[in-house]
XYZ file of C-alpha atoms in Angstrom:
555
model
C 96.441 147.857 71.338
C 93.052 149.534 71.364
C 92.096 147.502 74.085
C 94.849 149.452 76.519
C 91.930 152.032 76.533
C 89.972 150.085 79.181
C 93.202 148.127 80.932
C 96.249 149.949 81.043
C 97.415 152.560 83.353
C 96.538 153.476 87.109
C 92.964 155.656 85.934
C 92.340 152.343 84.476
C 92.250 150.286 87.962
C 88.319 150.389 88.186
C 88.126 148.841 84.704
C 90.273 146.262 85.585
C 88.206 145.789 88.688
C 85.257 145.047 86.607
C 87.276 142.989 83.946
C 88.176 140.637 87.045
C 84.668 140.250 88.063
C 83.902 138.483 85.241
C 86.995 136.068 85.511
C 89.770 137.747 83.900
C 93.612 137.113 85.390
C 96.045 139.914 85.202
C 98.166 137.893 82.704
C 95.042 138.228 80.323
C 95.142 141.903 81.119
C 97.971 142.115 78.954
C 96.982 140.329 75.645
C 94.384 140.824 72.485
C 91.224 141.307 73.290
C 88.992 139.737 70.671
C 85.164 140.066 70.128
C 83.597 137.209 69.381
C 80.253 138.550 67.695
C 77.771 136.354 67.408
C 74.304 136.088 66.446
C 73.226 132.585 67.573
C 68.983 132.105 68.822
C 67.039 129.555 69.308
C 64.751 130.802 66.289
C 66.456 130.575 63.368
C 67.773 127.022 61.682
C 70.758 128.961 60.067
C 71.365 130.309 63.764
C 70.878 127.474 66.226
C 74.320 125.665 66.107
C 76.056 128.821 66.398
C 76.977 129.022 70.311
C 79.239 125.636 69.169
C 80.870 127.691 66.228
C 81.630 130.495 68.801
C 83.118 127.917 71.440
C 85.148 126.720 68.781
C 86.295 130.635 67.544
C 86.991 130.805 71.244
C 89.087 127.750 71.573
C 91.198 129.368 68.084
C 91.840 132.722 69.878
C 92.773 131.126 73.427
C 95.070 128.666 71.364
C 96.899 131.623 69.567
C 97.117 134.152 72.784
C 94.044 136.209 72.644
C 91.234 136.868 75.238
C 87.672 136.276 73.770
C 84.865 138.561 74.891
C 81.598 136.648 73.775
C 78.370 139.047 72.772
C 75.344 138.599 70.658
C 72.883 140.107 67.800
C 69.960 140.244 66.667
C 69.017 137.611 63.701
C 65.299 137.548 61.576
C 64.688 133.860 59.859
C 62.907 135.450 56.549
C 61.489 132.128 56.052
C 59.091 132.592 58.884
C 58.827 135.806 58.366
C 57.564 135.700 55.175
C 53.931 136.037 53.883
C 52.695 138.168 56.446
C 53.554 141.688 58.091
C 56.506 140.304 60.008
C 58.316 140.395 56.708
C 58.271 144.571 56.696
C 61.139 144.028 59.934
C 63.618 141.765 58.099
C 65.646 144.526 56.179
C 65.333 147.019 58.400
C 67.105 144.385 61.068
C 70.254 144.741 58.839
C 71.034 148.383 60.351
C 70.071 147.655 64.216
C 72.730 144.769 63.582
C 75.606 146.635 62.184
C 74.393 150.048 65.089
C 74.734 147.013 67.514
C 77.968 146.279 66.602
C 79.266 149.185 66.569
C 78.067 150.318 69.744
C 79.589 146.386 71.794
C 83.390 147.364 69.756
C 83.604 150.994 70.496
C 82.281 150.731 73.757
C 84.767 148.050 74.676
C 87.432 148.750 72.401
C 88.211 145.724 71.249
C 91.194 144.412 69.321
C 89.755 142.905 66.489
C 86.791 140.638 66.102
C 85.350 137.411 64.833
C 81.791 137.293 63.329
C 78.969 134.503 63.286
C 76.315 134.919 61.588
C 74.667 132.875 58.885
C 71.388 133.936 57.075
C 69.858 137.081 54.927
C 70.058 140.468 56.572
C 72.245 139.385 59.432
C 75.284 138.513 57.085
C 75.507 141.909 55.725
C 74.686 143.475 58.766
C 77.852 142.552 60.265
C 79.953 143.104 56.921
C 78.498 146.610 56.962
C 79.852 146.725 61.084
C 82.958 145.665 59.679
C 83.485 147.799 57.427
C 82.225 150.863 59.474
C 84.439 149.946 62.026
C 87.694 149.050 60.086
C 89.606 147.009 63.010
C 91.006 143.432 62.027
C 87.984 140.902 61.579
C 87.214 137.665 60.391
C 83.539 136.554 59.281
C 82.846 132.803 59.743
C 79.500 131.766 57.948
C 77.340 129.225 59.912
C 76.996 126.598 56.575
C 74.119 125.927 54.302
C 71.820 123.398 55.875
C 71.786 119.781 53.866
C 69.166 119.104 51.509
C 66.001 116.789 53.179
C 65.364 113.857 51.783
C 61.518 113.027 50.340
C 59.999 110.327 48.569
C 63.704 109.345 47.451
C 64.120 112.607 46.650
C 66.244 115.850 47.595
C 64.489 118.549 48.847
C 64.272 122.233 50.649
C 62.374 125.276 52.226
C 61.614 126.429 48.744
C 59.425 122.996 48.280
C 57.451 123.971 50.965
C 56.551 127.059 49.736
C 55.985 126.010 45.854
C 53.608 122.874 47.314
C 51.186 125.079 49.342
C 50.490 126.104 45.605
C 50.607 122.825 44.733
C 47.916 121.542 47.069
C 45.529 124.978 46.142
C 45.788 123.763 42.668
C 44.994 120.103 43.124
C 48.083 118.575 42.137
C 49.586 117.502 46.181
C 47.337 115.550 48.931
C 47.484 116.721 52.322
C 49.713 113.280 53.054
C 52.514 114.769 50.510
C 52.237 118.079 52.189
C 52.618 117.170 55.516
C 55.831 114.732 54.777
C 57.555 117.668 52.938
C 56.543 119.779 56.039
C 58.183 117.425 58.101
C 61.470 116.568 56.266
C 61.954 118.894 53.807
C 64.210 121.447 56.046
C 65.694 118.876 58.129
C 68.480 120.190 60.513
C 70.946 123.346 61.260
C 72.285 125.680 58.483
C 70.787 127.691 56.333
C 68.492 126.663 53.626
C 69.660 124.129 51.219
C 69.871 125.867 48.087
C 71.190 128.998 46.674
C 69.229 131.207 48.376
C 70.261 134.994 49.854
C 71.719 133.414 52.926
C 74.160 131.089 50.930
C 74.908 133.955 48.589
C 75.797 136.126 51.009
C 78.143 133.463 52.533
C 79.886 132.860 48.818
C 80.216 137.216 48.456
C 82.014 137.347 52.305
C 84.633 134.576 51.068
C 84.896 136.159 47.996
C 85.395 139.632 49.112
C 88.347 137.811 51.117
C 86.586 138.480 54.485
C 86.816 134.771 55.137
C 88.785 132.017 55.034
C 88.858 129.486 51.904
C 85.858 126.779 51.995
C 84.056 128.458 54.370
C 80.651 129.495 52.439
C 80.274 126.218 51.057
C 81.455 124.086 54.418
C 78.048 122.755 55.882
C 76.503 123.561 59.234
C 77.047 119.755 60.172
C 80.352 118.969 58.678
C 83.682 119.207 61.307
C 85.210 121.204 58.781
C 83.181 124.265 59.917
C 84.071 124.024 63.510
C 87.584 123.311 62.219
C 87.426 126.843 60.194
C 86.005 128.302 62.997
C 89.435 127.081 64.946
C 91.231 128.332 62.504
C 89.609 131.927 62.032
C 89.777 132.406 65.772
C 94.027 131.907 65.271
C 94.164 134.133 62.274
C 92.562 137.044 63.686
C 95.518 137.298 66.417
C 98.084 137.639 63.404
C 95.894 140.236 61.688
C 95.934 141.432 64.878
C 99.810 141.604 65.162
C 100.001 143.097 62.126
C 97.377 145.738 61.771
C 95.433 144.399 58.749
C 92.050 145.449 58.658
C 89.084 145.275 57.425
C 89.352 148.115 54.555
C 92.849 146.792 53.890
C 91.012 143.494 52.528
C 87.761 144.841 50.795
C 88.390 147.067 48.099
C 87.068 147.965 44.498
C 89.369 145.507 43.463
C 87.641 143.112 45.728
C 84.105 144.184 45.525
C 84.464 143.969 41.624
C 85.514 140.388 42.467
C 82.995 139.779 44.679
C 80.100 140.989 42.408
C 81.917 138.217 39.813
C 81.242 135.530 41.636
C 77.725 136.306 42.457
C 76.631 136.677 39.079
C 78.908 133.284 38.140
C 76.979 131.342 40.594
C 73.820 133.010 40.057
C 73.115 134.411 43.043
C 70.314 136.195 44.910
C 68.969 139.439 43.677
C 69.267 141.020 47.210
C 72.854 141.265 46.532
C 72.170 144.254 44.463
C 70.799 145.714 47.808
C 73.699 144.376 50.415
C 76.545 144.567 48.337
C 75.965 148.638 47.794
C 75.332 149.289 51.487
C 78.778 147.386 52.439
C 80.334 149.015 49.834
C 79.285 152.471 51.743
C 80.199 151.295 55.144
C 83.803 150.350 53.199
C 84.253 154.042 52.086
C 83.897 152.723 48.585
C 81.033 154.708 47.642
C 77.882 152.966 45.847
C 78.289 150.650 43.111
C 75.461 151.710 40.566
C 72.835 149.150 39.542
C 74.612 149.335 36.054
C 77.933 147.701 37.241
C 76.086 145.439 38.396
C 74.544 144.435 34.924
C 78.193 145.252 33.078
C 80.159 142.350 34.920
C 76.960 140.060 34.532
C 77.251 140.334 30.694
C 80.577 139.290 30.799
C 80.650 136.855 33.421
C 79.284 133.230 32.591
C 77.011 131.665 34.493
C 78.715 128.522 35.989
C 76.954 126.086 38.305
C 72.964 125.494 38.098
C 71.709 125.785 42.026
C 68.086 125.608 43.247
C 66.452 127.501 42.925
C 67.244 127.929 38.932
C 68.793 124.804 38.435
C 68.332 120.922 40.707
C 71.918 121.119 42.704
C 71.851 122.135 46.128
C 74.473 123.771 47.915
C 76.076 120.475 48.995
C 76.923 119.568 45.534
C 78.547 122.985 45.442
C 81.032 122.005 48.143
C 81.818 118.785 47.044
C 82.986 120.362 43.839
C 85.270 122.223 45.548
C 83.058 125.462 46.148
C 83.744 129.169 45.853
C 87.440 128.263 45.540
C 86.936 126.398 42.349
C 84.614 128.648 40.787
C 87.178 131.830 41.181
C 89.935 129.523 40.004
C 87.593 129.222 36.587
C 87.281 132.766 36.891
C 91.007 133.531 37.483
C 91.647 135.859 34.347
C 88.996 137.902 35.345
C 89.733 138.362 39.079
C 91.972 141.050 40.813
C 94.361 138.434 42.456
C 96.356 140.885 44.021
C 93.893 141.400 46.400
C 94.457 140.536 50.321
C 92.293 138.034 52.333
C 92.228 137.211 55.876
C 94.438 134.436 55.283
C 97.140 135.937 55.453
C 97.557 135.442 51.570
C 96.763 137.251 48.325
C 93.494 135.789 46.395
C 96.302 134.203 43.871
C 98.198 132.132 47.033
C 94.943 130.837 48.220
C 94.133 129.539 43.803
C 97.434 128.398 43.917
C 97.239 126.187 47.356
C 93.101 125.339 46.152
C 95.267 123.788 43.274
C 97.523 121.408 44.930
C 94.590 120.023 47.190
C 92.063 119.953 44.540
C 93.686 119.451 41.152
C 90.244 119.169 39.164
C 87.119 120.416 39.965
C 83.773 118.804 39.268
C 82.967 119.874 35.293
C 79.599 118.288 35.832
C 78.838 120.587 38.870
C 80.649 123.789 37.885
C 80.867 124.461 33.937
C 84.260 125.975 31.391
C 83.857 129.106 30.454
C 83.931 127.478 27.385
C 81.086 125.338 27.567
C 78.504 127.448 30.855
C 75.444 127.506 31.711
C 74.466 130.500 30.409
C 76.577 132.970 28.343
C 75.666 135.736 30.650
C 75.428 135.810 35.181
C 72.856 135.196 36.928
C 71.801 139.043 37.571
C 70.143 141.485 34.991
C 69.567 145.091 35.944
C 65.985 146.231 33.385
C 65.440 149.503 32.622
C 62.593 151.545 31.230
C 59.565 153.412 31.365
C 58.014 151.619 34.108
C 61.440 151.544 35.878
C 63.646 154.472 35.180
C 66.179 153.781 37.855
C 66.344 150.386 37.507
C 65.259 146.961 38.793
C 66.144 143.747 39.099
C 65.724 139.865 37.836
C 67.573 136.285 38.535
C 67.921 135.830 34.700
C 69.750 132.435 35.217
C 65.979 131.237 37.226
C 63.702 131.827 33.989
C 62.525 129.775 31.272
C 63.763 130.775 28.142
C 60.432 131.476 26.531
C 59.581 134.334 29.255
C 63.090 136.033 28.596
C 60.552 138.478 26.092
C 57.063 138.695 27.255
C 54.065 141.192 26.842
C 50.876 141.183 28.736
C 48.242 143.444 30.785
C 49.287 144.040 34.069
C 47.510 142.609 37.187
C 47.595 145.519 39.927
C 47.591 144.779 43.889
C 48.576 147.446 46.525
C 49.847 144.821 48.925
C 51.399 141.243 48.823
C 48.012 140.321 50.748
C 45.867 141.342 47.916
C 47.781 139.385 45.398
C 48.197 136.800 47.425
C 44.504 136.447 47.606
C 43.963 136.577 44.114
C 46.769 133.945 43.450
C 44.993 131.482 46.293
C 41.565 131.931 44.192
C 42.793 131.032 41.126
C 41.875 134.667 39.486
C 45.425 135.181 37.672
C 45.555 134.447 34.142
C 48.000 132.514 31.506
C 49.932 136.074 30.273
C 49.241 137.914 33.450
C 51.435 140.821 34.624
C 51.065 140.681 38.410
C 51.988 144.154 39.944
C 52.606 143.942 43.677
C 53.050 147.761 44.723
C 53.674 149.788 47.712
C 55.932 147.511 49.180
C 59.463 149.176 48.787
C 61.520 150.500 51.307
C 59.411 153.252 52.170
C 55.995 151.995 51.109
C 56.090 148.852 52.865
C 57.854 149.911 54.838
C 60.585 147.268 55.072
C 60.602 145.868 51.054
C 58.911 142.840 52.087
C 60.403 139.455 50.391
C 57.454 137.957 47.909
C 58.355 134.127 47.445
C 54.955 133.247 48.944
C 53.129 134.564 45.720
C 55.899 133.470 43.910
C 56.018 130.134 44.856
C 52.292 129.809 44.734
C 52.458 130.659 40.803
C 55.221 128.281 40.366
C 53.081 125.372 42.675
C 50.224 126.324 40.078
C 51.720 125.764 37.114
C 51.469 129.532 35.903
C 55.367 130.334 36.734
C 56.666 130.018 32.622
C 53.437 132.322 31.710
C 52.859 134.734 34.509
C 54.764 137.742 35.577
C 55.282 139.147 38.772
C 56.495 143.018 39.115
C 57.077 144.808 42.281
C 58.850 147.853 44.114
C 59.482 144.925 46.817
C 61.962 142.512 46.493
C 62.552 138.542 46.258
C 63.585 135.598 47.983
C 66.879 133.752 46.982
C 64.690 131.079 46.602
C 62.264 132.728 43.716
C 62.458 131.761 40.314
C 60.741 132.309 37.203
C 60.181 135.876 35.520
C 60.067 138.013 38.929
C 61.198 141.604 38.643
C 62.002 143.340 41.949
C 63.499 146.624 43.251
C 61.393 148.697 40.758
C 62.577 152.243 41.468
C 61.572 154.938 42.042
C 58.622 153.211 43.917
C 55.565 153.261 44.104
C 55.306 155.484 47.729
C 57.154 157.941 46.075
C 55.255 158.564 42.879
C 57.163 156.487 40.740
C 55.756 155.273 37.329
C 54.769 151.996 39.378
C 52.367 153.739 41.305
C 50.398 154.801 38.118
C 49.686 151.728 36.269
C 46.162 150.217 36.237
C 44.836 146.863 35.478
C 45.185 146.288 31.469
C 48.255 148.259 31.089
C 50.847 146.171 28.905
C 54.050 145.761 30.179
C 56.821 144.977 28.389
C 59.793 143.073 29.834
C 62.784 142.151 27.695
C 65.545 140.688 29.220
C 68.088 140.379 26.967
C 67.431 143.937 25.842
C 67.284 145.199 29.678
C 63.925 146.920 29.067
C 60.709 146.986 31.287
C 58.362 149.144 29.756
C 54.795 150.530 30.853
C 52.766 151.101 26.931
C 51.046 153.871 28.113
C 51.339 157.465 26.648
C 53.502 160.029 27.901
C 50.227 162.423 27.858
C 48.034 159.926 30.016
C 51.138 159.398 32.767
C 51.155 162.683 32.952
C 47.192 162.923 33.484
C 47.496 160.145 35.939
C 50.639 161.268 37.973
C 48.354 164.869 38.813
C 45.616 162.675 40.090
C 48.205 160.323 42.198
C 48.013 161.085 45.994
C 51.148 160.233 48.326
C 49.645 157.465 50.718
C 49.482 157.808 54.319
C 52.340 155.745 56.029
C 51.560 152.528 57.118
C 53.213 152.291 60.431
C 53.736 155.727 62.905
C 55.223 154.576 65.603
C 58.476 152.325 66.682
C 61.855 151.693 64.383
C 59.840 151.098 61.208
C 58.240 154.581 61.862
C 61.513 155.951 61.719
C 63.225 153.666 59.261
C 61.141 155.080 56.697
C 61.622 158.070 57.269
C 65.615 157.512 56.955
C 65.931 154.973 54.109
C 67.054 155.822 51.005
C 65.485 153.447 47.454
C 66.393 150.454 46.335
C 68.358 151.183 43.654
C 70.738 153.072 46.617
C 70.762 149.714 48.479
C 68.006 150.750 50.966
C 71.028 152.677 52.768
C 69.594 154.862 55.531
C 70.218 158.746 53.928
């Protein structure tokens, strides 16, 4: 065991010493020793019921002869830090995560470990630890939150953010804020619909990292502290038997992974997350473009908010990720191993005997989906030549081809301010630059413009562009990850207000009509702009990322 490092032998005696101080018997000195990584605070909603999950991974480890060694990360709630410059810190947390990691399970030398976290950067900040590391590990997911319930009807963070619109454009009273303020997010979990948090979730189970039901089971529901038992026993037999983490996520799984996502219609930051794990698995970096080749051949399969009205609860009660990969079955790898013990095929096969039919209403045929294509599409283009990235499955079907003069703000702020005053126009191409991962720095999330088109009623005419990124929770025709950005010199940084842009999403184009002769006029006029921040980690983070279409990896 790696753990003998720090317990066995007579140099070892001190160690012990110190092992004992905290309450350890010499018969634990002799079994597993597990960490139990958690990122539990009292800030985020996702987060907050998370020391109970780890008592209960605790109680599965003790139960199946394993000692559990407790520690904690950091975890950013986007939602409140969204809108404003706390945003520029949320990515960027994804790395100090995984470093932290790192440093608690080499330092110690644990066994193998079991991971708790829940929302946006912090779930593939420990998947990236994971795979960096390579010992046995489980990941349980804290649950989605359940949708709040107002006026009669359903409802989630994502209202919030789509009535402050709402209320600027005359169309909410200050009494139907405040009670959508009030009960709108109403307990633990993460937010309610399909959103990056809940993605991530659905890509961990699918990648096989953890056990079956687990995205989908809610924060509130016994069933999570029951697969939180659970996961704490199965990480002693992976343990046992040496499985780890590379063993279970593989092309084969990634491939299946990436499946899913676009067949639920995931968040757009996947195309960020699911390339940096990749790298931490030794699996090099998925382009953008493999993205966009399984989405074309993967249907779209369940309508969640933000795109569609079902929240993640409906999800679950149609049998979840499970039931969507057993609609998906020709087209998965189900060789693959999962931290069940089982290959992806066992764990169909048992899904089958407990849950003969799944929901049709909630999760489509491939016969008869959603939409023909996933919920990802990877554009291409003169105003993006390495790429960038839309929710297809969120937009109305008369933006999927739309022309107009572009709309340019150098920060979120700026357009935000515009958007507040009512100064954006019916055909508008908003473009939101120097906010990628070196610009911002930090690729700030933009649902607060977003959501304030929507709220105004512009979100099936207007355009948004940026070298930033979006919310799970954004619909509409948003186009993020623009690369090369804008900091950089990319073609972003050159457009000016009338431009036309061009966006065609079934063709995968997003063109800037400007002449070849006149970009190059304006890229010898372009100056590189000072950096934003010079001192502290986001001083040095941009110095050390790499672009968006990389994943935002650190070079």
């Amino acid at each position: 065991m790696r753990s003998d490092n720090i317990k066995k032998g007579l140099e070892r005696a001190p160690h012990r010493s110190l092992l004992k101080s905290v309450g350890l018997t010499d018969e634990e000195m002799s079994l597993p020793f597990i960490g139990v990584v958690n990122s539990w605070n009292e800030v985020i909603p996702g987060h907050i019921h998370l020391d109970k999950l780890a008592e209960a991974v605790k109680a599965g480890i003790r139960m199946a002869g394993g000692v559990p060694f407790e520690f904690n990360t950091i975890g950013i709630c986007d939602g409140i830090a969204m809108g404003h410059t706390g945003m520029k810190n949320s990515l960027p947390s994804r790395e100090i995560i995984a470093d932290s990691v790192e440093l608690m399970v080499e330092a110690n030398q644990f066994d193998g470990m079991v991971m708790i976290p829940t929302c946006d950067k912090i779930v593939p900040g420990h998947l990236m630890a994971a795979g960096r590391l390579d010992i046995p590990a489980i990941v349980v997911t804290g649950g989605p939150m359940m949708p709040g319930i107002v006026g009669d009807e359903p409802r989630d963070l994502i209202s919030l953010f789509e009535a402050v619109g709402q209320r600027q454009g005359g169309k909410l009273s200050d009494r139907d804020l405040k009670n959508l303020e009030d009960y709108a997010c109403c307990g633990a979990g993460s937010c309610a619909g399909l959103f990056t948090a809940n993605t991530m979730a659905c890509v961990t189970e699918a990648l096989g990292l953890s056990l079956p039901g687990c995205a989908t089971a809610h924060a509130v529901d016994a069933k999570k502290i029951r697969i939180a038992k659970h996961s704490g026993m199965k990480i002693l037999e992976l343990v046992k038997k040496g499985t780890t983490a590379r063993q279970i996520v593989t092309d084969e799984s990634l491939d299946n992974a990436i499946r899913v996502d676009m067949a639920i219609g995931g968040s757009t930051n996947t195309a960020l997350h699911l390339p940096a794990i990749a790298q931490e698995f030794g699996l090099g970096l998925p382009p953008l473009s493999r993205f966009d080749e399984i989405s074309r051949e993967t249907p779209h399969l369940i309508n969640l908010r933000p795109g569609g009205d079902r929240y993640l609860i409906d999800f679950e009660r149609a049998g979840g990720v499970p039931a969507i990969m057993q609609r998906l079955h020709d087209r998965l790898h189900l060789d693959v191993s999962t931290v069940s013990g089982k290959t992806l095929k066992e764990n169909l096969e048992d899904f089958i005997i407990i849950n003969p039919r799944a929901n049709k209403e909630i999760i489509a045929t491939l016969d008869s989906p959603v939409h023909a294509e996933g919920g990802i599409a990877v554009l291409l283009g003169s105003l993006a030549p390495l790429g960038s990235v839309i929710k297809q499955s969120a937009v109305n079907r008369k933006m999927l081809k739309h022309s107009g003069p572009a709309r340019v703000f150098d920060s979120e702020e700026l357009a935000m301010k515009a958007i507040m005053e009512k100064k954006i126009n019916p055909g508008d191409c908003i473009i939101i630059r120097y906010e990628g991962p070196k610009g911002g720095p930090g690729m700030r999330e933009m649902l607060s413009p977003t959501a304030a088109i929507a709220g105004m009623g512009l979100i099936d005419s207007v355009a948004l562009i940026t070298d930033g990124r979006f919310s799970g929770g954004t619909r509409g025709p948003c186009i993020g990850h623009v690369s090369p950005e804008a900091a950089v010199g990319g073609p972003i940084a050159l457009v000016r207000d009338g431009d036309i842009i061009e966006m065609d999403i079934p063709g995968r184009v997003l063109d800037l009509k400007v002449s070849q002769e006149e970009m190059e006029k304006r890229k010898k006029m372009w100056k590189a702009p000072s950096p934003k921040v010079t001192k502290g980690y986001l001083a040095r983070y941009e110095k050390q990322v790499s672009s968006s279409d990389k994943g935002a990896v650190f070079l």
